[in-house]
JSON list of C-alpha atoms in Angstrom, two decimals:
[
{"chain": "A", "resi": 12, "resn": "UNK", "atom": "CA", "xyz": [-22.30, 19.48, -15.46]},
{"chain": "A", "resi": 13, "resn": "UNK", "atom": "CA", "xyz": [-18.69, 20.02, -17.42]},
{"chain": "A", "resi": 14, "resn": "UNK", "atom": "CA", "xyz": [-17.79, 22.36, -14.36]},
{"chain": "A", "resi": 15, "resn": "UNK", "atom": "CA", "xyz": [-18.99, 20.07, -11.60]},
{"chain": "A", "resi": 16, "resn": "UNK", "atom": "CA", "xyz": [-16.36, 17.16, -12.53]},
{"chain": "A", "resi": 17, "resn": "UNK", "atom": "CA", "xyz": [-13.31, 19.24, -12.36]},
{"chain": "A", "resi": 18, "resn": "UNK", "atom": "CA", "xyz": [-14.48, 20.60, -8.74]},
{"chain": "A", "resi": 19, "resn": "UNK", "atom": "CA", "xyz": [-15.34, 17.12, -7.52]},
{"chain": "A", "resi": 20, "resn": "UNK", "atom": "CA", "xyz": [-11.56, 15.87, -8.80]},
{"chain": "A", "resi": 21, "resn": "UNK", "atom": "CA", "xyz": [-9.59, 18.56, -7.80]},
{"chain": "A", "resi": 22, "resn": "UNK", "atom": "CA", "xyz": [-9.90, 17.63, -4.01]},
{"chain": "A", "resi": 23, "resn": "UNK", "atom": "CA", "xyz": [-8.69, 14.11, -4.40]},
{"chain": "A", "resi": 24, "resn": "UNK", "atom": "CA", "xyz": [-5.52, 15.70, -6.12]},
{"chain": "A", "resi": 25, "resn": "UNK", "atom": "CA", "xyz": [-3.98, 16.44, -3.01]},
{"chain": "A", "resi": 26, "resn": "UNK", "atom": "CA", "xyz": [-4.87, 12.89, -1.68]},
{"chain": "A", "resi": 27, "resn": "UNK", "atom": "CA", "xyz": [-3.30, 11.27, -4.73]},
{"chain": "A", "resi": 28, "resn": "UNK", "atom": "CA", "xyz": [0.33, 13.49, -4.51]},
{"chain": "A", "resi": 29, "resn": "UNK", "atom": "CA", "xyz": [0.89, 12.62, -0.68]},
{"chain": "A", "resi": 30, "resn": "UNK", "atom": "CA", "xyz": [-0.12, 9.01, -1.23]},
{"chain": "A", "resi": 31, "resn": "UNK", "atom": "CA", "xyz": [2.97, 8.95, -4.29]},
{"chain": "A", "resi": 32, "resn": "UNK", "atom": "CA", "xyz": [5.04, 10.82, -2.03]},
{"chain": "A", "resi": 33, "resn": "UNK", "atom": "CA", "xyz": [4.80, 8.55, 1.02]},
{"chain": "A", "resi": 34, "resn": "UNK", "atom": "CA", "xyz": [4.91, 5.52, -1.35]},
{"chain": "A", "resi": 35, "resn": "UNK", "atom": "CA", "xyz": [7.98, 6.83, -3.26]},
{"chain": "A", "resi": 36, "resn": "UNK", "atom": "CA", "xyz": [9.30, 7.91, 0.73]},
{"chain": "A", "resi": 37, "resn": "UNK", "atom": "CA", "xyz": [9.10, 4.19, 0.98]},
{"chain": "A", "resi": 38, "resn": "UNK", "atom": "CA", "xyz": [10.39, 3.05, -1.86]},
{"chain": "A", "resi": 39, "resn": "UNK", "atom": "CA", "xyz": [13.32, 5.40, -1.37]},
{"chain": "A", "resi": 40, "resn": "UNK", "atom": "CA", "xyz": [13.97, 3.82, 2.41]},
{"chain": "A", "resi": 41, "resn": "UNK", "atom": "CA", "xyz": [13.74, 0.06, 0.58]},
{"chain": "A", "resi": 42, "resn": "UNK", "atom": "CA", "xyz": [16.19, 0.82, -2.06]},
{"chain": "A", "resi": 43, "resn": "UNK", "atom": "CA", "xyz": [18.75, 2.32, 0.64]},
{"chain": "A", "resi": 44, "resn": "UNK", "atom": "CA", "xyz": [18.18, -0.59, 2.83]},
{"chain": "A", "resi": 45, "resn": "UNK", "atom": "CA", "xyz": [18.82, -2.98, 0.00]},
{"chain": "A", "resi": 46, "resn": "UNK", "atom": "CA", "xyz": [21.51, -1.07, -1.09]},
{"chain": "A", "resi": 47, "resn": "UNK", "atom": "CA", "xyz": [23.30, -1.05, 2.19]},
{"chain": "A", "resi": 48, "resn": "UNK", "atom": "CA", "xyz": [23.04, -5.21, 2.55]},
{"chain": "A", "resi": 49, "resn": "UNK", "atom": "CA", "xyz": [24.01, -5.22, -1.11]},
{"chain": "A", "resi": 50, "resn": "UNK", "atom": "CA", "xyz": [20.96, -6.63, -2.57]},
{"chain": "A", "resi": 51, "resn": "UNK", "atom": "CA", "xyz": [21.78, -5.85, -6.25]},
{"chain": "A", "resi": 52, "resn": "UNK", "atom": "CA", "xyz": [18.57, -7.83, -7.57]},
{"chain": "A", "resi": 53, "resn": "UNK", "atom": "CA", "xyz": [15.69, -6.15, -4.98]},
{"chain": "A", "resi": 54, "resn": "UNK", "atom": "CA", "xyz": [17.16, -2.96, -5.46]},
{"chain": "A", "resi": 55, "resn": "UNK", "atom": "CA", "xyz": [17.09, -2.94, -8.90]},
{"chain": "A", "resi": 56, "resn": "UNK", "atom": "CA", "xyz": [13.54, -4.10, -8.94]},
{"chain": "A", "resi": 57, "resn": "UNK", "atom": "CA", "xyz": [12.86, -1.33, -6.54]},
{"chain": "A", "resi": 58, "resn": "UNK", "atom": "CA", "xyz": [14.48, 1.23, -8.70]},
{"chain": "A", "resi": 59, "resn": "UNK", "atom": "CA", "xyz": [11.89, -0.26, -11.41]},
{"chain": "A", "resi": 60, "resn": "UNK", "atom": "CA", "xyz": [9.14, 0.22, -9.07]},
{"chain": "A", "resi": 61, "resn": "UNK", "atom": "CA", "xyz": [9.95, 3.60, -8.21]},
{"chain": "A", "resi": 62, "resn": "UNK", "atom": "CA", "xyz": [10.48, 4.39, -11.84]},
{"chain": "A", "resi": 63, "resn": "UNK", "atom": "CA", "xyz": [6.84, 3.10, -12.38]},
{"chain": "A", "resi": 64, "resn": "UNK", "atom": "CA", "xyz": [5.42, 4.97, -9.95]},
{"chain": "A", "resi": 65, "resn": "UNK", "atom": "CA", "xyz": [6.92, 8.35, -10.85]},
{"chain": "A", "resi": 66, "resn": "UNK", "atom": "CA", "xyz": [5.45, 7.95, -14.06]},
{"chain": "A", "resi": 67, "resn": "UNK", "atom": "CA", "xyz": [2.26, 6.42, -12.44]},
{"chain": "A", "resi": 68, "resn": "UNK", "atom": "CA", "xyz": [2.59, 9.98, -10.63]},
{"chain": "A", "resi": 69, "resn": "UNK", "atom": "CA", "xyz": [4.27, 12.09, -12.73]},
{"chain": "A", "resi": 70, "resn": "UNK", "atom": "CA", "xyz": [6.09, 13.42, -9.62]},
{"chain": "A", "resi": 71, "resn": "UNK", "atom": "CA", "xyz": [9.36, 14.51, -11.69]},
{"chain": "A", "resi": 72, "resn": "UNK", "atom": "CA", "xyz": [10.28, 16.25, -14.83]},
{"chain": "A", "resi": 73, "resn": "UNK", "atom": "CA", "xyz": [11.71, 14.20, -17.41]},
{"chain": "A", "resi": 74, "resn": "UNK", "atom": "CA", "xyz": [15.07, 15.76, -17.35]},
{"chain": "A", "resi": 75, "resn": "UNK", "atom": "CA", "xyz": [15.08, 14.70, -13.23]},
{"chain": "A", "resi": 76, "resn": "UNK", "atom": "CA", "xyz": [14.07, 11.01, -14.19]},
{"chain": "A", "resi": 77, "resn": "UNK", "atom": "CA", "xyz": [16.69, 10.77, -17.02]},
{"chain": "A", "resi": 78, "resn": "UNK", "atom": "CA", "xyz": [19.40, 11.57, -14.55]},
{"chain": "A", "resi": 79, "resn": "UNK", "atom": "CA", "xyz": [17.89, 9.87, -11.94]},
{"chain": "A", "resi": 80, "resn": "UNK", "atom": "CA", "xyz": [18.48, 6.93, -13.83]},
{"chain": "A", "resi": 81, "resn": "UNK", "atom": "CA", "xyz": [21.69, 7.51, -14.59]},
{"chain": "A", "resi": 82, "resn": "UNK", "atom": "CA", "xyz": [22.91, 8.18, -11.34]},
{"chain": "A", "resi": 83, "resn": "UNK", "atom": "CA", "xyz": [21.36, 5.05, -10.42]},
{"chain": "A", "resi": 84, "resn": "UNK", "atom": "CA", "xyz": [22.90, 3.39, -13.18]},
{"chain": "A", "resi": 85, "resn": "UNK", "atom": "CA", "xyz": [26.36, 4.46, -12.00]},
{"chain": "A", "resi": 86, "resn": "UNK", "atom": "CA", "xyz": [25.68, 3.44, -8.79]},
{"chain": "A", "resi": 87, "resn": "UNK", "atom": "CA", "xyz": [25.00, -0.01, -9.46]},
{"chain": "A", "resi": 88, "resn": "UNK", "atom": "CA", "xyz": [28.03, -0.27, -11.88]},
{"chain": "A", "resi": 89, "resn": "UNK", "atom": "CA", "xyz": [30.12, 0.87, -8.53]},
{"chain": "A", "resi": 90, "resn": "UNK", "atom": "CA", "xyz": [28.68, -1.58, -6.62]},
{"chain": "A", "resi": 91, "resn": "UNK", "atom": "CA", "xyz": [28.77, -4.42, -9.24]},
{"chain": "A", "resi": 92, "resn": "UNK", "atom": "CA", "xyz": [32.58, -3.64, -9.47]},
{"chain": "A", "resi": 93, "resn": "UNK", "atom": "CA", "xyz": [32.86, -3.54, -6.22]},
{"chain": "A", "resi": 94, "resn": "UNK", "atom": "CA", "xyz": [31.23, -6.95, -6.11]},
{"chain": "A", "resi": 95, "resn": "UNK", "atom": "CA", "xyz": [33.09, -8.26, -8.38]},
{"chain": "A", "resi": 96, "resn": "UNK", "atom": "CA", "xyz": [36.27, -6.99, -7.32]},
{"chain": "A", "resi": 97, "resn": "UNK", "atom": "CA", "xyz": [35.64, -9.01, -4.18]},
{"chain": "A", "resi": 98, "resn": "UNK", "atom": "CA", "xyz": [34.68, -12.18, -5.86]},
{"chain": "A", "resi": 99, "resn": "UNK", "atom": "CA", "xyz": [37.60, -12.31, -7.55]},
{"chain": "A", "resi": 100, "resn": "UNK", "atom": "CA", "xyz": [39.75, -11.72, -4.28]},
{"chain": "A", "resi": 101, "resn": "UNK", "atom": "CA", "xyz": [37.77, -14.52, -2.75]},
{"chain": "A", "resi": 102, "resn": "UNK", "atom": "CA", "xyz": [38.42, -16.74, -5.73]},
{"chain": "A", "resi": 103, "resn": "UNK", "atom": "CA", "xyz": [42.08, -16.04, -5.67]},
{"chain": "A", "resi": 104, "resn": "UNK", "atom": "CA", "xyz": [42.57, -17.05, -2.05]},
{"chain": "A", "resi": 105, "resn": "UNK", "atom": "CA", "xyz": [40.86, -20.53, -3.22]},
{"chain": "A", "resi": 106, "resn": "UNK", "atom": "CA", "xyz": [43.61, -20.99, -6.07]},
{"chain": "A", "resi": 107, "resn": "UNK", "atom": "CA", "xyz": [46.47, -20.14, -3.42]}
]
């Protein structure tokens, strides 16, 4: 019986890996989209998502997720900057 159970799960293995990969595909397309239209909230809750489901799917090493999340990190810091470098150009044209 103990060698029947790892036969029957191996084949949904497979199944499992391409359904994280197409979901984390996905994930990957809404976090550029939001990214792109500067959604700073829905792409960080994507980025949470995605971290979720790496570790749902243990798809990467830790060493990959730890800079993962740093480069994401720095990435929204650039962007944050960025958007605050243009709220305060669009507050100092409202003093002038």
């Amino acid at each position: 019986m103990a060698v029947a159970s790892p036969a029957i799960a191996q084949p949904t293995d497979p199944v499992d890996t391409t359904v994280c990969k197409a979901e984390e595909d996905a994930l990957e397309r809404d976090i550029d989209l939001a990214r792109s239209r500067g959604q700073m909230l829905r792409r960080q809750h994507l980025a949470e998502a995605m971290a979720a489901l790496q570790a749902r799917c243990k798809t990467v090493t830790p060493e990959q997720s730890r800079a993962a999340r740093v480069e994401r990190l720095e990435q929204a810091i650039r962007e944050l900057r960025l958007e605050l470098s243009r709220a305060e150009e669009q507050l100092r044209q409202l003093k002038q």
